[in-house]
Amino acid sequence: MSKTILITGTSSGIGKATALHFAAQGWNVIATMRQPEKEQELIRHKNILVTTLDVQQPATINAAIQQGIAHFGHIDVLVNNAGYGEFGIFESTAREQVSTQFEVNVIGVMDTIRAILPHFRERKAGTILNISSGAGRFTLPLISLYCASKFALEGFSEALAFELAALNITVKIIEPGGTTTNFGKVSGDRFIANASIPDYDPFAAAAGKMFDSLSNMQLATAEEVAAVIYEAATDGTDTLRYAVGNEDFKQRLASRHTMPDQEYINAIKNSYLKFL
Ligand code: NAP
């Protein structure tokens, strides 16, 4: 029997690449997105069901799960991928922007998991893959809200893994580094849209240059991330975390745990203070 995966945020980037990757491996795919009427590519595949799911609208989450089960019979794997970065100076962000960042990156994930758990419990099996980020494990300047949301996702996922393991449901976390998708433009546009506060200008300019130097590093492709998501879904282990990116990124991720806090903070400060 073919396996079935439900993925959120498949209109572009990692979500779309993951839908195509699993479909190419013979899986049934429930490819969900906010505006399925705009999708041109995924609808051409017989084993991909394209349907509506907006993680900010719980009714659409339930409807997508029920539609997917009615179409393919069951769901084996859920990938919580939908997300974005509210980048900018914290003081210039409104309360509503903070709520929306958490609604999409954290509460939407929780709502989707809560909605699928009765199905996984009934089947006595299931795998949940949450797409976090390097920013869920280490901090960088100018992205405090995004870091806060992904740190929350990491803590939630790690703790949830214990209670669901008892039910033969596995929770895993995927941690991509910089990846070539729409993410950079979406978060960059939000950064520009957030009002500037002149007192922060020298810091913001220096930190911006630090980001420019990072973004010149080799980025992963969405297809590379999709291949690691496939590995996580099929390797039969209960490995919790999967990092995806170049060696420099993986080392930075690993060193956050071996390096004393102050050493990490000083290293990051030095990397932007040199531009001041
Ligand atoms: P992307 O190309 O911008 O894709 C983001 C997806 O999330 C889009 O399909 C978008 O749909 C969807 N989305 C946003 N808000 C949503 C909502 N309320 N309900 C449902 N879907 C929503 O960026 P991506 O890089 O593939 O991002 C996917 C995940 O990877 C995110 O969780 C991101 O934080 C994470 N990540 C990305 C990078 C990177 O450098 N690219 C690095 C680490 C982690 P619309 O088209 O409707 O907006």
mmCIF file of C-alpha atoms and ligand atoms in Angstrom:
data_model
loop_
_atom_site.group_PDB
_atom_site.id
_atom_site.type_symbol
_atom_site.label_atom_id
_atom_site.label_comp_id
_atom_site.label_asym_id
_atom_site.label_seq_id
_atom_site.Cartn_x
_atom_site.Cartn_y
_atom_site.Cartn_z
ATOM 1 C CA MET A 1 0.000 0.000 0.000
ATOM 2 C CA SER A 2 1.377 3.456 -0.908
ATOM 3 C CA LYS A 3 2.255 5.742 1.942
ATOM 4 C CA THR A 4 0.660 9.168 2.274
ATOM 5 C CA ILE A 5 2.125 12.461 3.437
ATOM 6 C CA LEU A 6 0.377 15.763 4.234
ATOM 7 C CA ILE A 7 2.521 18.894 3.851
ATOM 8 C CA THR A 8 1.650 22.490 4.753
ATOM 9 C CA GLY A 9 2.898 25.473 2.727
ATOM 10 C CA THR A 10 3.450 23.727 -0.624
ATOM 11 C CA SER A 11 2.891 26.772 -2.850
ATOM 12 C CA SER A 12 6.676 27.305 -3.099
ATOM 13 C CA GLY A 13 10.143 26.539 -1.788
ATOM 14 C CA ILE A 14 10.797 23.629 0.565
ATOM 15 C CA GLY A 15 7.130 22.584 0.748
ATOM 16 C CA LYS A 16 6.731 22.341 -3.024
ATOM 17 C CA ALA A 17 10.083 20.545 -3.473
ATOM 18 C CA THR A 18 9.074 18.087 -0.731
ATOM 19 C CA ALA A 19 5.715 17.380 -2.397
ATOM 20 C CA LEU A 20 7.471 16.644 -5.704
ATOM 21 C CA HIS A 21 10.196 14.548 -4.049
ATOM 22 C CA PHE A 22 7.751 12.269 -2.207
ATOM 23 C CA ALA A 23 5.487 11.981 -5.264
ATOM 24 C CA ALA A 24 8.516 10.912 -7.337
ATOM 25 C CA GLN A 25 9.194 8.175 -4.756
ATOM 26 C CA GLY A 26 5.666 6.803 -5.266
ATOM 27 C CA TRP A 27 4.030 8.379 -2.205
ATOM 28 C CA ASN A 28 0.560 9.870 -2.177
ATOM 29 C CA VAL A 29 0.865 13.562 -1.345
ATOM 30 C CA ILE A 30 -1.702 15.908 0.191
ATOM 31 C CA ALA A 31 -0.140 19.198 -0.878
ATOM 32 C CA THR A 32 -1.796 21.982 1.073
ATOM 33 C CA MET A 33 -1.592 25.728 0.599
ATOM 34 C CA ARG A 34 -3.527 28.928 1.190
ATOM 35 C CA GLN A 35 -4.474 29.513 -2.452
ATOM 36 C CA PRO A 36 -4.656 26.192 -4.309
ATOM 37 C CA GLU A 37 -6.469 27.850 -7.219
ATOM 38 C CA LYS A 38 -3.141 29.443 -8.220
ATOM 39 C CA GLU A 39 -1.177 26.168 -8.332
ATOM 40 C CA GLN A 40 -0.095 25.076 -11.824
ATOM 41 C CA GLU A 41 2.613 22.451 -11.282
ATOM 42 C CA LEU A 42 1.531 20.088 -8.500
ATOM 43 C CA ILE A 43 -1.954 19.575 -9.975
ATOM 44 C CA ARG A 44 -0.383 17.773 -12.948
ATOM 45 C CA HIS A 45 0.619 14.790 -10.775
ATOM 46 C CA LYS A 46 -1.869 11.945 -10.336
ATOM 47 C CA ASN A 47 -0.654 11.066 -6.826
ATOM 48 C CA ILE A 48 -0.755 14.670 -5.542
ATOM 49 C CA LEU A 49 -3.984 16.074 -4.098
ATOM 50 C CA VAL A 50 -3.776 19.880 -3.944
ATOM 51 C CA THR A 51 -6.063 21.413 -1.354
ATOM 52 C CA THR A 52 -6.612 24.421 0.908
ATOM 53 C CA LEU A 53 -4.974 24.748 4.305
ATOM 54 C CA ASP A 54 -4.280 28.058 6.023
ATOM 55 C CA VAL A 55 -2.590 27.360 9.359
ATOM 56 C CA GLN A 56 -4.284 30.472 10.768
ATOM 57 C CA GLN A 57 -7.715 28.984 10.058
ATOM 58 C CA PRO A 58 -8.295 25.792 12.062
ATOM 59 C CA ALA A 59 -11.393 24.819 10.033
ATOM 60 C CA THR A 60 -9.217 24.530 6.905
ATOM 61 C CA ILE A 61 -6.758 22.274 8.780
ATOM 62 C CA ASN A 62 -9.492 19.813 9.728
ATOM 63 C CA ALA A 63 -11.046 19.925 6.263
ATOM 64 C CA ALA A 64 -7.690 19.216 4.537
ATOM 65 C CA ILE A 65 -6.976 16.240 6.798
ATOM 66 C CA GLN A 66 -10.461 14.772 6.270
ATOM 67 C CA GLN A 67 -10.287 15.348 2.510
ATOM 68 C CA GLY A 68 -6.854 13.701 2.363
ATOM 69 C CA ILE A 69 -8.042 10.649 4.316
ATOM 70 C CA ALA A 70 -11.172 10.368 2.144
ATOM 71 C CA HIS A 71 -9.010 10.538 -1.011
ATOM 72 C CA PHE A 72 -6.047 8.304 -0.086
ATOM 73 C CA GLY A 73 -7.459 6.248 2.829
ATOM 74 C CA HIS A 74 -4.966 7.272 5.495
ATOM 75 C CA ILE A 75 -2.038 9.568 6.370
ATOM 76 C CA ASP A 76 1.382 8.298 7.499
ATOM 77 C CA VAL A 77 3.433 11.481 7.763
ATOM 78 C CA LEU A 78 2.689 15.145 8.514
ATOM 79 C CA VAL A 79 5.198 17.852 7.541
ATOM 80 C CA ASN A 80 4.641 21.200 9.257
ATOM 81 C CA ASN A 81 6.476 23.432 6.805
ATOM 82 C CA ALA A 82 4.397 26.642 6.416
ATOM 83 C CA GLY A 83 6.258 29.560 7.926
ATOM 84 C CA TYR A 84 7.915 32.934 7.379
ATOM 85 C CA GLY A 85 10.328 35.328 9.066
ATOM 86 C CA GLU A 86 9.198 38.621 10.634
ATOM 87 C CA PHE A 87 12.610 40.258 10.328
ATOM 88 C CA GLY A 88 13.496 43.684 11.727
ATOM 89 C CA ILE A 89 14.117 45.780 14.800
ATOM 90 C CA PHE A 90 11.841 44.456 17.549
ATOM 91 C CA GLU A 91 10.721 47.910 18.725
ATOM 92 C CA SER A 92 9.357 48.737 15.287
ATOM 93 C CA THR A 93 7.085 45.666 15.169
ATOM 94 C CA ALA A 94 3.463 45.907 16.272
ATOM 95 C CA ARG A 95 1.880 43.456 18.719
ATOM 96 C CA GLU A 96 -0.180 42.062 15.858
ATOM 97 C CA GLN A 97 2.987 41.191 13.908
ATOM 98 C CA VAL A 98 4.293 39.307 16.940
ATOM 99 C CA SER A 99 1.016 37.359 17.250
ATOM 100 C CA THR A 100 0.928 36.503 13.569
ATOM 101 C CA GLN A 101 4.541 35.287 13.609
ATOM 102 C CA PHE A 102 3.643 32.927 16.456
ATOM 103 C CA GLU A 103 0.253 32.001 14.971
ATOM 104 C CA VAL A 104 1.862 30.768 11.759
ATOM 105 C CA ASN A 105 5.204 29.343 12.968
ATOM 106 C CA VAL A 106 4.088 27.858 16.307
ATOM 107 C CA ILE A 107 0.350 27.789 17.039
ATOM 108 C CA GLY A 108 -0.498 26.721 13.471
ATOM 109 C CA VAL A 109 1.871 23.771 13.894
ATOM 110 C CA MET A 110 0.233 22.886 17.213
ATOM 111 C CA ASP A 111 -3.266 23.122 15.690
ATOM 112 C CA THR A 112 -2.276 20.880 12.776
ATOM 113 C CA ILE A 113 -0.718 18.290 15.080
ATOM 114 C CA ARG A 114 -3.740 18.309 17.421
ATOM 115 C CA ALA A 115 -6.024 17.814 14.422
ATOM 116 C CA ILE A 116 -4.110 14.815 13.021
ATOM 117 C CA LEU A 117 -3.406 13.008 16.310
ATOM 118 C CA PRO A 118 -6.749 11.146 16.565
ATOM 119 C CA HIS A 119 -6.002 9.604 13.129
ATOM 120 C CA PHE A 120 -2.447 8.657 14.130
ATOM 121 C CA ARG A 121 -3.680 7.214 17.466
ATOM 122 C CA GLU A 122 -6.296 5.154 15.686
ATOM 123 C CA ARG A 123 -3.617 3.785 13.332
ATOM 124 C CA LYS A 124 -1.176 3.353 16.246
ATOM 125 C CA ALA A 125 1.477 4.961 14.018
ATOM 126 C CA GLY A 126 2.502 8.280 12.533
ATOM 127 C CA THR A 127 5.441 10.585 11.926
ATOM 128 C CA ILE A 128 5.445 14.344 12.476
ATOM 129 C CA LEU A 129 8.240 16.409 10.894
ATOM 130 C CA ASN A 130 8.474 20.036 12.003
ATOM 131 C CA ILE A 131 10.512 22.409 9.843
ATOM 132 C CA SER A 132 12.497 24.569 12.196
ATOM 133 C CA SER A 133 15.681 26.456 11.237
ATOM 134 C CA GLY A 134 19.225 27.118 12.367
ATOM 135 C CA ALA A 135 17.477 30.128 13.939
ATOM 136 C CA GLY A 136 15.706 27.656 16.225
ATOM 137 C CA ARG A 137 19.045 26.741 17.781
ATOM 138 C CA PHE A 138 21.200 29.867 17.573
ATOM 139 C CA THR A 139 20.368 33.560 17.602
ATOM 140 C CA LEU A 140 21.299 36.311 15.177
ATOM 141 C CA PRO A 141 20.660 40.066 15.326
ATOM 142 C CA LEU A 142 17.566 41.589 13.614
ATOM 143 C CA ILE A 143 15.547 38.360 13.672
ATOM 144 C CA SER A 144 14.452 38.205 17.309
ATOM 145 C CA LEU A 145 10.813 37.329 16.524
ATOM 146 C CA TYR A 146 11.723 34.621 14.023
ATOM 147 C CA CYS A 147 14.257 33.138 16.489
ATOM 148 C CA ALA A 148 11.663 33.281 19.281
ATOM 149 C CA SER A 149 9.125 31.406 17.133
ATOM 150 C CA LYS A 150 11.575 28.713 16.015
ATOM 151 C CA PHE A 151 13.055 28.295 19.539
ATOM 152 C CA ALA A 152 9.462 27.781 20.725
ATOM 153 C CA LEU A 153 8.898 25.218 17.968
ATOM 154 C CA GLU A 154 12.069 23.358 18.971
ATOM 155 C CA GLY A 155 11.115 23.197 22.667
ATOM 156 C CA PHE A 156 7.575 22.139 21.848
ATOM 157 C CA SER A 157 8.718 19.433 19.414
ATOM 158 C CA GLU A 158 11.369 17.996 21.716
ATOM 159 C CA ALA A 159 8.993 17.769 24.701
ATOM 160 C CA LEU A 160 6.101 16.444 22.577
ATOM 161 C CA ALA A 161 8.327 13.657 21.230
ATOM 162 C CA PHE A 162 8.341 12.032 24.690
ATOM 163 C CA GLU A 163 4.571 11.823 25.099
ATOM 164 C CA LEU A 164 3.906 10.677 21.543
ATOM 165 C CA ALA A 165 6.676 8.031 21.517
ATOM 166 C CA ALA A 166 4.526 6.091 23.964
ATOM 167 C CA LEU A 167 1.855 5.900 21.209
ATOM 168 C CA ASN A 168 4.299 4.885 18.426
ATOM 169 C CA ILE A 169 4.108 8.397 16.945
ATOM 170 C CA THR A 170 7.496 9.909 16.110
ATOM 171 C CA VAL A 171 8.295 13.631 16.201
ATOM 172 C CA LYS A 172 11.335 14.934 14.328
ATOM 173 C CA ILE A 173 12.787 18.373 13.694
ATOM 174 C CA ILE A 174 14.390 19.490 10.418
ATOM 175 C CA GLU A 175 16.823 22.404 10.721
ATOM 176 C CA PRO A 176 17.690 23.983 7.360
ATOM 177 C CA GLY A 177 20.293 26.708 7.050
ATOM 178 C CA GLY A 178 19.936 29.358 4.334
ATOM 179 C CA THR A 179 17.975 27.850 1.424
ATOM 180 C CA THR A 180 17.117 29.371 -1.958
ATOM 181 C CA THR A 181 13.343 29.856 -1.765
ATOM 182 C CA ASN A 182 10.943 32.815 -1.516
ATOM 183 C CA PHE A 183 11.799 33.015 2.194
ATOM 184 C CA GLY A 184 14.579 35.614 1.722
ATOM 185 C CA LYS A 185 12.330 37.944 -0.290
ATOM 186 C CA VAL A 186 9.308 37.543 2.015
ATOM 187 C CA SER A 187 11.346 38.261 5.156
ATOM 188 C CA GLY A 188 13.442 40.951 3.428
ATOM 189 C CA ASP A 189 10.265 42.762 2.316
ATOM 190 C CA ARG A 190 8.923 42.603 5.869
ATOM 191 C CA PHE A 191 12.198 44.017 7.155
ATOM 192 C CA ILE A 192 11.949 46.955 4.755
ATOM 193 C CA ALA A 193 8.251 47.505 5.562
ATOM 194 C CA ASN A 194 8.954 47.775 9.295
ATOM 195 C CA ALA A 195 9.496 51.421 10.255
ATOM 196 C CA SER A 196 13.072 52.427 10.875
ATOM 197 C CA ILE A 197 13.974 54.039 14.209
ATOM 198 C CA PRO A 198 17.041 56.257 13.643
ATOM 199 C CA ASP A 199 18.691 55.350 16.987
ATOM 200 C CA TYR A 200 19.132 51.804 15.683
ATOM 201 C CA ASP A 201 20.451 52.785 12.237
ATOM 202 C CA PRO A 202 24.208 52.201 12.808
ATOM 203 C CA PHE A 203 23.569 48.803 14.428
ATOM 204 C CA ALA A 204 21.016 47.792 11.772
ATOM 205 C CA ALA A 205 23.375 48.778 8.942
ATOM 206 C CA ALA A 206 26.273 46.795 10.467
ATOM 207 C CA ALA A 207 24.093 43.739 11.183
ATOM 208 C CA GLY A 208 22.668 44.011 7.647
ATOM 209 C CA LYS A 209 26.212 43.821 6.237
ATOM 210 C CA MET A 210 26.842 40.762 8.377
ATOM 211 C CA PHE A 211 23.744 39.156 6.824
ATOM 212 C CA ASP A 212 24.936 40.125 3.345
ATOM 213 C CA SER A 213 28.218 38.339 4.036
ATOM 214 C CA LEU A 214 26.293 35.285 5.264
ATOM 215 C CA SER A 215 23.955 35.262 2.288
ATOM 216 C CA ASN A 216 26.976 35.180 -0.027
ATOM 217 C CA MET A 217 27.701 31.749 1.427
ATOM 218 C CA GLN A 218 26.563 28.779 -0.581
ATOM 219 C CA LEU A 219 22.853 28.220 0.073
ATOM 220 C CA ALA A 220 21.172 24.829 0.089
ATOM 221 C CA THR A 221 18.517 24.132 -2.521
ATOM 222 C CA ALA A 222 14.922 23.312 -1.591
ATOM 223 C CA GLU A 223 15.481 19.910 -3.241
ATOM 224 C CA GLU A 224 18.390 19.193 -0.861
ATOM 225 C CA VAL A 225 16.153 19.987 2.107
ATOM 226 C CA ALA A 226 13.393 17.793 0.614
ATOM 227 C CA ALA A 227 15.836 14.865 0.358
ATOM 228 C CA VAL A 228 16.645 15.174 4.075
ATOM 229 C CA ILE A 229 12.925 15.382 4.916
ATOM 230 C CA TYR A 230 12.494 12.141 2.944
ATOM 231 C CA GLU A 231 15.346 10.528 4.869
ATOM 232 C CA ALA A 232 13.787 11.621 8.176
ATOM 233 C CA ALA A 233 10.418 10.177 7.126
ATOM 234 C CA THR A 234 11.815 6.822 6.030
ATOM 235 C CA ASP A 235 14.986 5.999 8.006
ATOM 236 C CA GLY A 236 13.061 4.050 10.662
ATOM 237 C CA THR A 237 14.926 5.748 13.532
ATOM 238 C CA ASP A 238 13.734 8.034 16.302
ATOM 239 C CA THR A 239 16.504 10.571 15.589
ATOM 240 C CA LEU A 240 15.155 13.918 16.775
ATOM 241 C CA ARG A 241 17.114 16.491 14.756
ATOM 242 C CA TYR A 242 18.286 16.686 11.130
ATOM 243 C CA ALA A 243 20.476 19.644 10.123
ATOM 244 C CA VAL A 244 20.556 20.586 6.412
ATOM 245 C CA GLY A 245 23.147 22.916 4.928
ATOM 246 C CA ASN A 246 26.806 23.354 4.140
ATOM 247 C CA GLU A 247 29.607 22.341 6.508
ATOM 248 C CA ASP A 248 29.992 25.882 7.847
ATOM 249 C CA PHE A 249 26.312 25.929 8.873
ATOM 250 C CA LYS A 250 26.477 22.478 10.447
ATOM 251 C CA GLN A 251 29.575 23.477 12.421
ATOM 252 C CA ARG A 252 27.888 26.664 13.640
ATOM 253 C CA LEU A 253 24.898 24.626 14.762
ATOM 254 C CA ALA A 254 27.069 22.075 16.547
ATOM 255 C CA SER A 255 29.352 24.671 18.119
ATOM 256 C CA ARG A 256 26.369 26.437 19.721
ATOM 257 C CA HIS A 257 26.244 23.451 22.054
ATOM 258 C CA THR A 258 29.916 22.970 22.683
ATOM 259 C CA MET A 259 30.794 26.689 22.925
ATOM 260 C CA PRO A 260 30.142 28.565 26.195
ATOM 261 C CA ASP A 261 27.346 31.172 25.792
ATOM 262 C CA GLN A 262 29.633 34.171 26.159
ATOM 263 C CA GLU A 263 31.989 32.875 23.493
ATOM 264 C CA TYR A 264 29.089 32.531 21.034
ATOM 265 C CA ILE A 265 27.735 36.001 21.862
ATOM 266 C CA ASN A 266 31.194 37.550 21.414
ATOM 267 C CA ALA A 267 31.715 35.766 18.088
ATOM 268 C CA ILE A 268 28.415 37.094 16.704
ATOM 269 C CA LYS A 269 29.059 40.603 18.058
ATOM 270 C CA ASN A 270 32.497 40.640 16.451
ATOM 271 C CA SER A 271 31.003 39.599 13.137
ATOM 272 C CA TYR A 272 28.816 42.720 12.926
ATOM 273 C CA LEU A 273 30.755 45.225 15.081
ATOM 274 C CA LYS A 274 33.531 45.166 12.496
ATOM 275 C CA PHE A 275 31.076 46.855 10.073
ATOM 276 C CA LEU A 276 30.273 49.731 12.473
HETATM 277 P P1 NAP B 1 8.751 30.013 1.074
HETATM 278 O O1 NAP B 1 9.160 29.624 -0.306
HETATM 279 O O2 NAP B 1 8.426 31.440 1.351
HETATM 280 O O3 NAP B 1 7.542 29.073 1.512
HETATM 281 C C1 NAP B 1 6.789 29.323 2.677
HETATM 282 C C2 NAP B 1 5.465 28.614 2.555
HETATM 283 O O4 NAP B 1 4.717 28.840 3.764
HETATM 284 C C3 NAP B 1 4.624 29.140 1.399
HETATM 285 O O5 NAP B 1 3.964 28.066 0.785
HETATM 286 C C4 NAP B 1 3.625 30.053 2.121
HETATM 287 O O6 NAP B 1 2.380 30.168 1.448
HETATM 288 C C5 NAP B 1 3.416 29.233 3.374
HETATM 289 N N1 NAP B 1 2.686 29.997 4.396
HETATM 290 C C6 NAP B 1 2.978 31.181 4.964
HETATM 291 N N2 NAP B 1 2.007 31.529 5.827
HETATM 292 C C7 NAP B 1 1.084 30.526 5.792
HETATM 293 C C8 NAP B 1 -0.157 30.272 6.443
HETATM 294 N N3 NAP B 1 -0.712 31.142 7.292
HETATM 295 N N4 NAP B 1 -0.831 29.105 6.174
HETATM 296 C C9 NAP B 1 -0.342 28.221 5.297
HETATM 297 N N5 NAP B 1 0.812 28.424 4.617
HETATM 298 C C10 NAP B 1 1.500 29.560 4.881
HETATM 299 O O7 NAP B 1 9.912 29.658 2.121
HETATM 300 P P2 NAP B 1 10.605 28.265 2.525
HETATM 301 O O8 NAP B 1 12.037 28.566 2.705
HETATM 302 O O9 NAP B 1 10.198 27.184 1.619
HETATM 303 O O10 NAP B 1 9.979 28.078 3.987
HETATM 304 C C11 NAP B 1 9.481 26.846 4.433
HETATM 305 C C12 NAP B 1 9.895 26.628 5.887
HETATM 306 O O11 NAP B 1 11.317 26.533 5.977
HETATM 307 C C13 NAP B 1 9.490 27.765 6.848
HETATM 308 O O12 NAP B 1 8.981 27.206 8.036
HETATM 309 C C14 NAP B 1 10.815 28.480 7.106
HETATM 310 O O13 NAP B 1 10.818 29.111 8.368
HETATM 311 C C15 NAP B 1 11.780 27.314 7.031
HETATM 312 N N6 NAP B 1 13.185 27.681 6.781
HETATM 313 C C16 NAP B 1 13.545 28.333 5.648
HETATM 314 C C17 NAP B 1 14.887 28.669 5.430
HETATM 315 C C18 NAP B 1 15.356 29.395 4.195
HETATM 316 O O14 NAP B 1 16.467 29.970 4.201
HETATM 317 N N7 NAP B 1 14.615 29.384 3.118
HETATM 318 C C19 NAP B 1 15.849 28.346 6.394
HETATM 319 C C20 NAP B 1 15.439 27.678 7.542
HETATM 320 C C21 NAP B 1 14.115 27.350 7.722
HETATM 321 P P3 NAP B 1 1.909 31.460 0.611
HETATM 322 O O15 NAP B 1 2.473 31.252 -0.767
HETATM 323 O O16 NAP B 1 0.428 31.417 0.664
HETATM 324 O O17 NAP B 1 2.478 32.668 1.318
#
